C-alpha cells in the first residue's frame, strides 16, 4: 500500500500551512507561509485571496518535496480554515471581485444593526444560532453586494460565486463549489435544523441563492485535486475551532475542548440535536461525517486571556517574556486577595455587557507583583469556569475532562489553576496541532484510511494531565470573590458614544 | 603546584570595587583604595577593557563594569520559558521514541525537572514537573555536569569513608558512587555529546539525554527520554542508537530555537 499519509491544509488568519500526518496521527512534514494583512481603514481587515491561494500551492509543494513524498502517497487532503472570512469571485475567470473581508473586520457594524431592525440582534438566532454581529459572513456578503460596482446585478445573473476560505480552496483544488456544515453555520445564512440555506434569512439580507455553494458534510470526497496533489481526493472541510474539537477527539456529548491563545475558544459537543443557549453561548455545528447525523456544539469565546499576559508584559513591564508570568506567580502562594477582570472591551459570554470595563479589585498594601501575576492567570481560569458553567446549564451533562491546546498550555501553573477552579481533569494531548489533525482525521475517515472514530481515539495520547487539588471551600470562596469583582466592572461606560 | 598569580588577584580586586561604585571610579580612586601604583592599575584596567569586562566613560574618564561582565551574570534561563520554547519538540520526541520525555535544568546540586511529557500509551502517569533528581544518577544530570562547570553533585556525608574520601549517594547497586569513576564517565559524555545511564536511579529503567544550548553555546539544560531497560538497551549492553538519535535531534531543535548555531 503506497498511500501512507494524509495532508491537511490550514488556511489561517495570518498564514497558510500544510501538514502531512502518518497513520498514527504523527506529524511527518510541515510547511507554512504568511500572507499580508491589509488594513484599508481603521477597523477594516482584508486578505488577498489570490495571494492566499498562491501560498497554499507553495506549502503543498514544499511539504511534499521536503520529505520526497509524491502525491500518490497521499490518501486524502483535508481543509481547515479561518472562519467567516468572506470572498466573492467571478465564476468564469476565477478572479476575486474584491479582497476577502476578514472575520475581525468591523465595517458591518451599522449594517448588522440595521438588519436587526426592531427585533434586534437576535432576529435570526432561532434559525441560525447566531446573533447579528460583525464577525459573521452574511452581512459581509451584503456589504460587498452593496459596495462593489455592479456586483448586485452580476450576482442576480449568477455570474459570481460566494465562499468562505474552505470553499475558495476547494474550488481552486477541484473546481467544485461546495462548503461544509461547520463553515456554513458561521455565515448566519444556514438553517440549523435543515442544514440548508434558509430562504427567509436570504430574503431578509437580500442574498441571491444562486451564488451560494452547495452545503455538504464535513467528511466526504468533494472532488479530486489538480496541481501538486493531482488525483488526491479532497475529502474534508472544517472551520478551525470545529477541526480542533474533532482533532481533540471530542466525539461524545459533554466533551469540551479549549484553545488557549491571545483569546480562548471553548467548544462543547452537545450531540445530534441543536441546543439553544439561554446563557449567551453560540449554537453551532460540531461536525458531520458523511451521511451520519450532524453533531452540534455550543461555543463560548473569551476575548482576553493570553493578551492579558501580554498586557502585563508590554503595558506594565512586570515581566519581560510571557512565560515568566509563571515564574512570577510562583513567588507567592495565592492571589493575596487581588482579582483582575480583563473586561477591556466589555464582557463577552456569558455576560454580554458592553458597558463593562476592566478592574483590579481587592488591593491592599500587602499585594505585590507576584499576587498580580497570579490574579492574571486566575482570570483566564475563572472566565473559563463561567463559560463552562453556562454550557452545563444549557446542555446538562456529566462533567468530564477539559481537553486543552494552544500556546498558553505551556504554562503548568495556569493548567493546575484551571483544573482547580473547574474541579475537573485538564488534559493536554501530545500533538499540539489539533486543528490540522482534525481536518486530516475527517479526510482520512472519508476515504477509509482510518476505519472509524474509535481508531482515532486510540491515536490520541495525553502529553500531560492536571487534577484538581483545591479544597472545595476555597474554590467556592474564590468563585464568590471573582463574581464580586465581575460586578464591579459593570456600568462603567455610561453612554455608548458615537453613531 | 603552581603559585597564585598576583595580577589576576589584582584584576579581581578591581572588578570587585567597580561592582560597588554606582557612578564609576577614577583611576586615582582605584589605585588609592587598592594601594596600587597608578601605572599597574592602568595596565590592568586597559587589559580588562580590551576583553570587555570594563568600560571607560568617554566624558568623565571614570571606569565601570563592561557589558561582557554583565552577560556573564545572565546565563540563567527561566525554566518556564525553556518549557514554552521546547513544547513542540518535546512532544515530537515523546511521539517518535514512544517514551516519556523530561527537560531538566541545574538547581543547586540537583536536576530540576522543568518539563515532562507522558509516555504515549494508555497508562496512568503523574506530572513530575518541579521534582528534583540527583545529578550523578540521571542522564540529564550527567549532561549538565559534563557541560556546565557549575554542576557538581552533592556528596553524601553519611557515605564518607574514614580516610576522608567522599562518595556519592547510591540509589541502586548500579549507581556510580566514586567521584573518579564519575569523572571518567563525564569525559565520555563530553566526547559523545550525549549521556545515558542504565538502572543507576531506578532498577529496570534507562535514561538518555543530550544538551540544550543557548545562543552563546552555554548549556542551559538537557532533554532526554526515560523508559524500560528492555526497550532502551540493546543486547550488547549499549543504548539503542535510534533512540539516542531521536534525543539528539530534539536537543538540537530546541537549541536552534534558542538561537544556538551548530558548527
XYZ file of C-alpha atoms in Angstrom:
762
model
C 0.000 0.000 0.000
C 1.656 3.170 -1.199
C -0.712 5.677 0.421
C 0.981 6.396 3.715
C -0.089 9.911 4.578
C -2.993 12.320 4.885
C -2.477 16.017 4.139
C -4.182 18.856 5.999
C -4.271 22.414 4.670
C -4.818 25.002 7.400
C -5.787 28.311 5.817
C -5.481 30.534 8.902
C -5.838 34.239 9.671
C -2.129 35.037 9.445
C -0.708 32.134 7.468
C -1.430 29.026 5.433
C 0.099 25.700 6.352
C 0.225 22.191 5.034
C 0.931 19.327 7.431
C 1.307 15.674 6.454
C 0.276 13.077 9.051
C 1.014 9.366 9.193
C -1.347 6.598 10.220
C -0.604 7.117 13.929
C -1.533 10.806 13.645
C 2.100 11.902 13.905
C 3.437 14.922 12.030
C 5.672 13.922 9.118
C 6.156 17.248 7.363
C 5.122 20.892 7.810
C 5.357 23.977 5.648
C 3.961 27.432 6.325
C 3.687 30.808 4.547
C 2.364 34.058 5.989
C 0.195 36.401 3.981
C -0.353 40.143 4.161
C -2.890 41.733 6.487
C -4.466 44.595 4.593
C -5.893 47.478 6.651
C -7.637 49.921 4.294
C -9.257 51.887 7.165
C -9.421 51.624 10.967
C -11.458 48.540 11.816
C -11.186 47.104 8.304
C -9.139 43.934 7.693
C -8.755 42.266 4.293
C -6.802 39.408 2.711
C -5.752 38.997 -0.903
C -7.359 35.658 -1.817
C -5.047 35.137 -4.789
C -2.001 35.588 -2.573
C -3.506 33.050 -0.166
C -4.091 30.541 -2.963
C -0.520 31.022 -4.219
C 0.739 30.360 -0.669
C -1.426 27.254 -0.365
C 0.103 25.893 -3.574
C 3.611 26.596 -2.246
C 3.044 24.946 1.145
C 1.535 21.858 -0.506
C 4.531 21.538 -2.822
C 7.117 22.236 -0.114
C 5.612 19.864 2.436
C 5.779 17.092 -0.180
C 9.249 17.916 -1.523
C 10.875 18.361 1.903
C 10.399 14.663 2.565
C 10.430 13.346 -1.019
C 6.767 12.449 -0.855
C 4.771 12.136 -4.096
C 1.023 12.848 -4.496
C 0.280 9.141 -4.985
C 1.466 8.570 -1.388
C -1.256 10.899 -0.094
C -4.540 9.126 0.650
C -6.601 12.313 1.009
C -6.368 16.022 1.696
C -8.486 17.894 4.250
C -9.109 21.614 4.694
C -9.437 23.654 7.870
C -9.703 27.408 7.774
C -10.198 30.776 9.415
C -13.942 31.045 9.766
C -16.376 33.667 8.419
C -13.873 35.444 6.149
C -15.896 36.295 3.048
C -14.981 36.239 -0.640
C -16.801 36.704 -3.965
C -15.182 35.746 -7.277
C -16.004 35.557 -10.963
C -17.399 32.167 -11.952
C -15.684 32.276 -15.373
C -12.286 33.854 -14.738
C -11.856 32.810 -11.113
C -10.749 36.362 -10.239
C -11.928 37.726 -6.870
C -14.104 40.826 -7.306
C -12.713 42.332 -4.057
C -10.265 41.387 -1.309
C -11.646 38.870 1.178
C -13.266 40.605 4.180
C -11.711 39.051 7.277
C -13.736 37.887 10.302
C -12.197 40.599 12.545
C -13.365 43.366 10.201
C -15.991 45.628 11.810
C -17.238 47.518 8.724
C -20.626 45.773 9.002
C -21.332 47.173 12.463
C -24.029 49.570 11.223
C -25.361 47.090 8.667
C -25.764 44.377 11.308
C -27.754 46.749 13.495
C -29.887 47.797 10.527
C -30.606 44.150 9.658
C -31.721 43.555 13.231
C -34.316 46.294 12.937
C -36.859 46.281 15.722
C -36.241 42.613 16.502
C -32.658 43.459 17.478
C -29.528 41.353 17.226
C -31.325 38.068 17.927
C -33.613 38.402 14.887
C -32.250 35.248 13.192
C -30.990 33.443 16.267
C -33.547 30.583 16.410
C -32.851 29.774 12.775
C -29.068 30.099 12.578
C -27.920 30.026 16.222
C -26.046 33.332 15.988
C -26.736 36.940 16.962
C -26.262 39.669 14.362
C -22.627 40.682 14.808
C -19.792 41.879 12.627
C -17.961 38.528 12.660
C -20.358 36.509 10.545
C -20.303 36.205 6.750
C -23.903 37.085 5.761
C -23.662 40.821 6.487
C -20.148 40.927 4.971
C -21.550 39.453 1.752
C -24.351 42.011 1.805
C -21.745 44.759 2.186
C -19.877 43.506 -0.902
C -23.104 43.351 -2.942
C -23.862 46.947 -1.923
C -20.393 48.383 -2.369
C -18.701 46.678 -5.344
C -19.819 48.314 -8.602
C -22.372 46.222 -10.469
C -21.898 43.223 -8.175
C -25.515 43.036 -7.087
C -26.662 42.716 -10.733
C -23.936 40.211 -11.589
C -24.948 38.160 -8.551
C -28.570 38.135 -9.697
C -27.399 36.873 -13.102
C -25.348 34.154 -11.391
C -22.013 35.358 -12.798
C -20.194 35.340 -9.440
C -19.704 32.869 -6.593
C -19.568 33.410 -2.843
C -17.459 31.371 -0.465
C -15.642 31.273 2.839
C -11.973 30.218 2.637
C -12.756 26.477 2.636
C -14.936 26.991 -0.435
C -12.267 29.082 -2.173
C -9.564 26.449 -1.600
C -11.797 23.513 -2.605
C -12.936 25.402 -5.724
C -9.307 26.092 -6.645
C -8.318 22.491 -5.969
C -11.243 20.692 -7.619
C -13.436 23.178 -9.489
C -16.414 22.257 -7.281
C -18.366 24.971 -5.460
C -19.099 23.487 -2.026
C -18.814 24.263 1.683
C -19.277 22.129 4.769
C -21.887 22.472 7.521
C -19.452 23.944 10.072
C -18.334 26.765 7.796
C -21.897 27.322 6.591
C -23.002 27.577 10.229
C -20.849 30.728 10.624
C -22.461 32.620 7.753
C -25.808 33.238 9.567
C -27.401 32.026 6.341
C -27.792 28.310 7.143
C -30.805 26.900 8.946
C -29.559 24.829 11.888
C -32.260 22.159 11.549
C -32.367 21.647 7.773
C -28.625 22.302 7.242
C -29.605 24.156 4.065
C -29.541 27.854 3.190
C -32.505 29.476 4.930
C -34.761 31.184 2.336
C -36.174 33.649 4.867
C -32.768 34.862 6.019
C -31.542 35.082 2.415
C -34.595 37.140 1.607
C -34.138 39.420 4.633
C -30.480 40.016 3.786
C -31.131 40.273 0.044
C -28.757 37.498 -0.971
C -29.406 35.593 -4.228
C -29.287 31.833 -3.578
C -27.567 31.224 -6.914
C -24.177 32.493 -5.722
C -24.028 30.243 -2.647
C -22.076 26.986 -2.553
C -23.698 23.623 -2.003
C -23.667 22.628 1.704
C -22.079 19.203 2.190
C -20.933 17.167 5.199
C -17.512 17.809 6.785
C -16.125 14.441 5.744
C -16.731 13.156 2.199
C -14.960 13.277 -1.146
C -15.814 16.673 -2.689
C -13.688 16.023 -5.757
C -10.195 15.193 -6.989
C -7.402 17.700 -6.633
C -5.487 19.131 -9.579
C -1.991 20.604 -9.494
C 0.622 19.430 -6.963
C -1.817 16.969 -5.411
C -3.212 15.736 -8.739
C -5.544 12.819 -8.282
C -5.802 13.104 -4.488
C -9.353 13.135 -3.088
C -10.260 16.410 -1.346
C -12.205 14.868 1.482
C -12.847 17.204 4.420
C -13.581 20.772 5.415
C -13.975 22.093 8.959
C -13.788 25.598 10.393
C -10.692 25.900 12.638
C -12.451 25.644 16.033
C -14.578 22.736 14.798
C -11.471 20.979 13.449
C -9.806 21.405 16.856
C -12.867 19.816 18.518
C -12.570 16.890 16.104
C -8.775 16.648 16.405
C -9.154 16.509 20.200
C -11.449 13.507 19.611
C -14.366 15.204 21.410
C -16.799 12.696 19.921
C -19.151 12.337 22.908
C -21.799 14.760 24.148
C -20.314 16.760 27.023
C -16.733 16.634 25.685
C -15.197 20.122 25.811
C -12.062 21.500 24.185
C -10.416 24.825 24.987
C -7.904 26.526 22.701
C -5.833 28.963 24.780
C -4.159 31.722 22.776
C -4.488 35.510 22.943
C -8.192 34.765 23.374
C -9.793 31.458 24.227
C -12.315 29.360 22.291
C -14.319 26.789 24.210
C -16.468 24.345 22.246
C -18.651 21.604 23.702
C -20.102 18.657 21.799
C -23.877 18.627 22.502
C -24.878 15.596 20.401
C -27.165 15.317 17.407
C -29.764 17.970 18.345
C -29.049 21.715 18.339
C -29.227 23.279 21.809
C -30.480 26.839 22.010
C -28.468 28.716 24.607
C -30.211 30.581 27.394
C -26.834 31.761 28.617
C -25.303 33.756 25.834
C -23.437 30.962 24.037
C -23.487 30.383 20.285
C -25.161 27.319 18.805
C -23.035 25.896 16.060
C -22.191 22.694 14.210
C -19.572 20.381 15.658
C -19.047 18.296 12.518
C -20.939 15.990 10.183
C -19.413 12.761 8.921
C -20.833 11.783 5.504
C -24.425 10.578 5.813
C -24.315 10.302 9.597
C -26.421 12.763 11.611
C -24.801 16.131 12.224
C -23.200 16.724 15.623
C -23.959 20.104 17.174
C -21.925 22.203 19.586
C -22.084 25.182 21.896
C -19.326 27.742 21.590
C -18.195 30.359 24.082
C -15.301 32.669 23.338
C -13.272 34.659 25.823
C -11.794 37.803 24.336
C -8.895 38.432 26.727
C -6.770 35.581 28.135
C -3.238 35.359 26.709
C -3.497 39.016 25.751
C -3.797 39.870 29.472
C -0.368 38.279 29.974
C 0.933 40.349 27.050
C -0.587 43.431 28.680
C 1.315 42.662 31.881
C 4.485 42.367 29.799
C 4.051 45.268 27.340
C 1.947 47.806 29.234
C 3.066 47.226 32.832
C 6.535 45.781 32.206
C 6.233 43.383 35.159
C 7.688 40.531 33.102
C 9.995 40.505 30.090
C 8.616 37.405 28.352
C 5.167 35.825 28.536
C 6.350 32.517 30.111
C 7.873 34.496 33.007
C 4.354 35.078 34.301
C 4.531 31.582 35.782
C 7.846 32.279 37.490
C 6.494 35.498 38.971
C 3.190 33.922 40.007
C 5.056 31.116 41.791
C 6.797 33.601 44.076
C 3.562 33.702 46.109
C 1.181 31.105 47.489
C -2.094 32.713 46.435
C -3.579 35.886 44.940
C -3.244 37.843 48.208
C -6.873 38.971 47.826
C -6.328 40.516 44.372
C -8.664 39.825 41.413
C -8.322 41.083 37.847
C -11.288 41.097 35.461
C -9.953 41.978 31.994
C -13.157 43.425 30.523
C -11.029 45.538 28.177
C -13.793 45.862 25.599
C -16.756 44.802 27.718
C -17.699 41.357 28.969
C -18.486 38.599 26.475
C -20.031 35.156 27.066
C -21.929 34.579 29.224
C -22.438 38.191 30.405
C -22.575 40.194 27.164
C -22.155 43.588 28.808
C -20.586 46.181 26.537
C -20.731 48.780 29.348
C -18.217 46.825 31.449
C -14.541 47.775 31.709
C -11.644 46.043 33.407
C -10.959 46.187 37.133
C -8.244 45.180 39.547
C -10.107 44.591 42.810
C -9.217 43.777 46.410
C -5.979 45.769 46.507
C -4.289 46.283 49.867
C -0.788 47.303 50.861
C 0.019 43.591 51.092
C -0.483 42.880 47.376
C 2.749 42.607 45.372
C 3.543 41.850 41.737
C 3.528 38.103 42.390
C -0.091 38.335 43.546
C -0.945 40.346 40.448
C 0.673 37.708 38.207
C -1.369 35.033 39.946
C -4.566 37.054 39.546
C -3.801 37.333 35.812
C -3.600 33.546 35.467
C -6.677 33.068 37.637
C -8.630 35.461 35.382
C -8.238 33.012 32.492
C -9.375 30.145 34.700
C -12.434 31.904 36.138
C -13.523 33.155 32.732
C -13.327 29.530 31.561
C -15.373 28.450 34.568
C -18.129 30.941 33.702
C -18.384 29.654 30.129
C -18.278 26.004 31.197
C -20.997 26.691 33.797
C -23.123 28.286 31.056
C -22.526 25.253 28.821
C -23.574 22.895 31.568
C -26.681 24.969 32.271
C -27.695 24.854 28.586
C -26.836 21.207 27.994
C -26.564 19.375 31.310
C -24.024 16.562 31.006
C -21.730 14.695 33.307
C -18.635 16.786 33.905
C -15.750 15.073 32.130
C -12.388 16.477 31.267
C -11.307 19.688 29.590
C -9.030 18.993 26.628
C -6.714 21.926 26.067
C -4.466 23.123 23.270
C -2.823 26.379 22.196
C 0.235 28.322 23.345
C -0.879 29.012 26.921
C -0.924 25.268 27.708
C 2.853 25.551 28.229
C 2.027 27.306 31.499
C 1.809 24.482 34.035
C 0.608 26.723 36.850
C -2.258 28.008 34.711
C -3.232 24.434 33.814
C -3.255 23.491 37.510
C -5.360 26.539 38.417
C -7.741 25.670 35.578
C -8.176 22.161 36.955
C -8.644 23.580 40.466
C -11.344 26.100 39.574
C -13.229 23.771 37.197
C -12.895 20.835 39.598
C -12.220 18.547 36.604
C -9.217 16.970 34.962
C -7.393 19.107 32.422
C -5.593 17.187 29.694
C -3.123 18.308 27.050
C -2.798 15.977 24.040
C 0.542 15.021 22.562
C 0.025 16.535 19.131
C -0.404 20.249 19.655
C -1.605 20.762 16.080
C -5.143 19.638 16.850
C -6.691 21.885 14.190
C -4.775 20.311 11.309
C -5.119 16.891 12.856
C -8.919 17.289 12.930
C -9.012 18.106 9.217
C -6.691 15.181 8.460
C -8.834 12.813 10.529
C -12.048 13.849 8.764
C -10.400 13.434 5.340
C -8.833 10.088 6.258
C -12.176 8.753 7.515
C -13.896 9.726 4.261
C -11.541 7.602 2.159
C -11.207 4.689 4.599
C -7.578 5.489 5.567
C -8.872 5.246 9.123
C -11.826 2.846 9.504
C -13.771 4.644 12.243
C -13.594 7.245 15.002
C -12.620 4.588 17.554
C -9.278 4.191 15.747
C -8.740 7.928 16.156
C -9.349 7.735 19.882
C -6.529 5.181 20.093
C -4.197 7.683 18.383
C -4.996 10.329 20.979
C -2.368 10.397 23.734
C -2.084 12.517 26.822
C 1.085 14.598 26.949
C 0.176 15.874 30.398
C -2.692 15.863 32.848
C -3.645 18.035 35.810
C -6.092 17.003 38.532
C -7.908 19.277 40.988
C -6.049 19.932 44.227
C -8.101 22.822 45.605
C -10.246 22.416 48.675
C -13.909 22.882 47.699
C -14.453 25.529 50.392
C -11.584 27.561 48.955
C -12.961 27.098 45.433
C -16.383 28.403 46.499
C -14.900 31.386 48.330
C -12.689 32.297 45.377
C -15.550 31.962 42.872
C -17.680 34.176 45.110
C -14.925 36.785 45.177
C -14.423 36.556 41.408
C -18.146 37.197 40.882
C -17.940 40.220 43.187
C -15.056 41.552 41.097
C -17.068 40.970 37.906
C -19.957 43.031 39.337
C -17.555 45.916 39.861
C -16.826 46.080 36.119
C -20.474 46.765 35.197
C -21.991 50.178 34.360
C -18.574 51.724 33.824
C -19.275 53.127 30.355
C -22.248 55.390 30.964
C -23.327 56.011 27.385
C -22.485 54.380 24.101
C -20.611 57.101 22.275
C -20.590 57.659 18.518
C -23.087 56.589 15.898
C 51.793 23.142 42.499
C 51.839 26.468 40.692
C 51.564 29.601 42.841
C 48.860 32.222 42.698
C 49.100 34.871 40.016
C 49.261 38.314 41.561
C 47.977 40.287 38.570
C 44.824 38.148 38.367
C 44.195 38.733 42.074
C 44.608 42.464 41.481
C 42.258 42.331 38.454
C 39.656 40.556 40.580
C 40.006 43.218 43.276
C 39.491 45.962 40.673
C 36.362 44.252 39.299
C 35.046 43.883 42.833
C 35.384 47.562 43.704
C 33.978 48.609 40.313
C 30.925 46.467 41.060
C 30.266 48.529 44.199
C 30.643 52.007 42.680
C 27.384 53.218 41.193
C 28.771 56.069 39.078
C 32.116 54.543 38.216
C 35.532 55.250 39.712
C 38.501 57.296 38.566
C 41.961 55.797 38.116
C 43.146 57.741 41.180
C 40.349 56.353 43.343
C 41.054 52.818 42.205
C 44.790 52.971 42.757
C 44.337 54.676 46.146
C 41.813 52.234 47.522
C 43.775 49.174 46.390
C 47.140 50.705 47.259
C 48.417 50.012 43.763
C 50.808 52.174 41.715
C 48.809 54.117 39.131
C 50.752 52.542 36.253
C 49.956 48.993 37.445
C 46.262 49.807 37.928
C 46.091 51.422 34.474
C 47.671 48.352 32.808
C 45.164 46.038 34.431
C 42.227 48.334 33.613
C 43.263 48.564 29.953
C 43.539 44.781 29.720
C 40.113 44.338 31.300
C 38.753 46.982 28.934
C 40.211 45.069 25.996
C 38.344 41.856 26.935
C 35.099 43.772 27.513
C 34.930 43.421 31.303
C 35.491 47.138 31.966
C 34.285 50.297 30.208
C 35.585 53.844 30.468
C 33.124 56.716 30.343
C 34.354 58.883 27.440
C 33.375 62.158 29.202
C 34.310 61.703 32.841
C 37.097 59.169 32.232
C 35.660 57.034 35.054
C 35.757 53.254 34.875
C 32.822 50.899 35.374
C 31.932 47.256 34.677
C 31.567 46.453 30.977
C 28.870 44.602 29.022
C 30.984 41.426 28.878
C 30.871 41.227 32.657
C 27.114 41.728 32.783
C 26.392 38.989 30.236
C 28.409 36.555 32.365
C 25.788 37.007 35.035
C 22.772 36.382 32.810
C 23.409 32.755 31.984
C 20.204 31.925 33.788
C 17.320 30.956 31.506
C 13.861 30.897 33.029
C 12.694 27.277 33.199
C 9.161 28.263 32.224
C 10.496 29.960 29.138
C 12.574 26.904 28.269
C 9.438 24.747 28.521
C 7.466 27.102 26.273
C 10.177 27.101 23.617
C 10.651 23.339 23.810
C 6.989 22.273 23.962
C 6.530 21.059 20.368
C 9.950 19.408 20.173
C 9.421 17.550 23.434
C 6.025 16.300 22.197
C 7.529 15.094 18.984
C 10.378 13.351 20.850
C 7.828 11.511 23.017
C 5.859 10.549 19.949
C 8.911 9.306 17.988
C 10.566 7.486 20.890
C 7.414 6.113 22.489
C 8.921 7.066 25.882
C 8.346 9.771 28.473
C 10.361 12.954 27.988
C 11.839 15.296 30.573
C 13.714 18.561 30.364
C 15.915 19.437 33.307
C 17.975 22.414 34.417
C 20.566 22.810 37.139
C 19.187 23.747 40.542
C 21.904 23.977 43.205
C 23.316 20.426 43.277
C 20.366 18.748 41.584
C 18.379 18.477 38.369
C 15.125 20.453 38.408
C 12.508 18.911 36.088
C 11.017 21.867 34.175
C 9.029 19.885 31.622
C 7.574 16.398 31.428
C 5.676 14.724 28.577
C 3.887 11.457 29.283
C 4.815 8.224 27.522
C 2.297 7.881 24.651
C 0.351 4.879 25.865
C -2.810 4.423 27.883
C -1.055 4.054 31.247
C -1.745 6.312 34.229
C 1.118 8.777 34.699
C 1.670 11.736 37.001
C 3.260 15.009 36.018
C 6.561 15.448 37.866
C 7.448 18.994 36.850
C 9.155 20.636 39.822
C 10.739 17.371 41.028
C 14.451 17.319 41.918
C 16.634 14.471 40.653
C 20.241 13.608 41.524
C 22.858 14.854 39.063
C 25.093 11.798 39.168
C 22.431 9.117 38.646
C 20.483 10.556 35.697
C 21.401 11.088 32.040
C 20.152 14.697 32.221
C 22.365 15.274 35.279
C 25.407 13.724 33.616
C 24.920 16.018 30.613
C 24.684 19.053 32.882
C 27.805 18.029 34.820
C 29.727 17.392 31.599
C 28.912 20.729 30.003
C 28.099 23.124 32.852
C 31.075 23.944 35.067
C 28.758 24.898 37.946
C 27.069 21.487 38.039
C 28.623 19.326 40.744
C 26.890 16.577 42.676
C 26.172 16.729 46.356
C 28.478 14.462 48.270
C 26.891 12.131 50.766
C 28.356 12.857 54.232
C 26.932 9.563 55.525
C 28.881 7.701 52.860
C 32.192 9.405 53.636
C 34.970 6.941 54.227
C 37.120 7.058 57.342
C 40.092 8.327 55.318
C 38.094 11.393 54.256
C 37.319 10.274 50.670
C 33.762 11.229 49.794
C 31.226 9.135 47.964
C 28.014 9.887 46.123
C 24.603 8.689 47.269
C 23.746 5.229 45.997
C 20.225 4.524 44.670
C 20.717 1.055 43.192
C 23.625 -1.325 43.027
C 24.459 0.265 39.630
C 24.782 3.857 40.829
C 28.242 5.235 40.205
C 29.328 6.456 43.634
C 33.021 7.104 43.134
C 33.842 10.678 42.022
C 36.766 9.375 39.970
C 34.601 6.890 38.054
C 32.008 9.604 37.523
C 34.686 11.924 36.148
C 35.689 9.239 33.615
C 32.041 8.918 32.555
C 31.788 12.675 32.099
C 34.833 12.673 29.814
C 32.999 10.177 27.659
C 29.864 12.333 27.683
C 31.939 15.298 26.512
C 33.372 13.172 23.687
C 29.995 11.762 22.598
C 27.835 14.837 23.088
C 25.161 12.821 24.930
C 24.793 10.748 28.089
C 22.978 7.662 29.258
C 22.587 5.638 32.419
C 21.225 2.169 32.989
C 19.475 1.388 36.286
C 21.548 3.915 38.245
C 18.484 5.679 39.661
C 15.688 3.105 39.366
C 16.047 -0.629 38.774
C 14.818 -1.566 35.317
C 14.962 1.964 33.898
C 17.307 3.598 31.411
C 17.632 7.295 30.600
C 19.287 9.035 27.635
C 19.857 12.796 27.355
C 21.563 15.491 25.283
C 22.438 19.145 25.994
C 20.278 22.175 25.159
C 22.466 25.152 24.344
C 21.640 28.825 24.023
C 22.980 31.278 21.505
C 26.278 31.700 23.355
C 26.793 27.950 23.277
C 26.188 27.702 27.026
C 24.435 24.535 28.157
C 21.212 25.750 29.771
C 19.526 22.400 30.261
C 19.157 18.901 28.910
C 16.362 16.938 27.276
C 16.008 13.200 27.475
C 13.864 10.096 27.482
C 13.394 7.560 30.272
C 11.957 4.089 29.913
C 12.225 0.369 30.478
C 15.639 -1.222 30.101
C 14.199 -3.805 27.658
C 13.237 -1.051 25.251
C 16.154 1.345 25.574
C 19.139 -1.015 25.971
C 20.356 -3.325 23.239
C 21.624 -6.874 23.630
C 25.261 -5.848 23.810
C 24.615 -3.603 26.813
C 24.714 -0.440 24.710
C 21.865 2.066 24.451
C 19.507 1.848 21.483
C 21.227 4.185 19.000
C 17.973 5.042 17.215
C 16.631 6.438 20.499
C 19.912 8.312 21.013
C 19.467 9.942 17.602
C 15.877 10.983 18.439
C 17.105 12.582 21.667
C 19.960 14.392 19.940
C 17.648 15.621 17.153
C 15.263 17.059 19.745
C 18.117 18.699 21.697
C 19.459 20.291 18.524
C 15.990 21.504 17.517
C 15.403 23.182 20.893
C 18.912 24.680 20.838
C 18.260 26.065 17.371
C 15.067 27.705 18.678
C 17.144 29.293 21.459
C 19.454 30.776 18.824
C 22.316 28.289 19.068
C 24.147 27.824 15.760
C 25.607 24.395 15.023
C 29.129 24.364 13.606
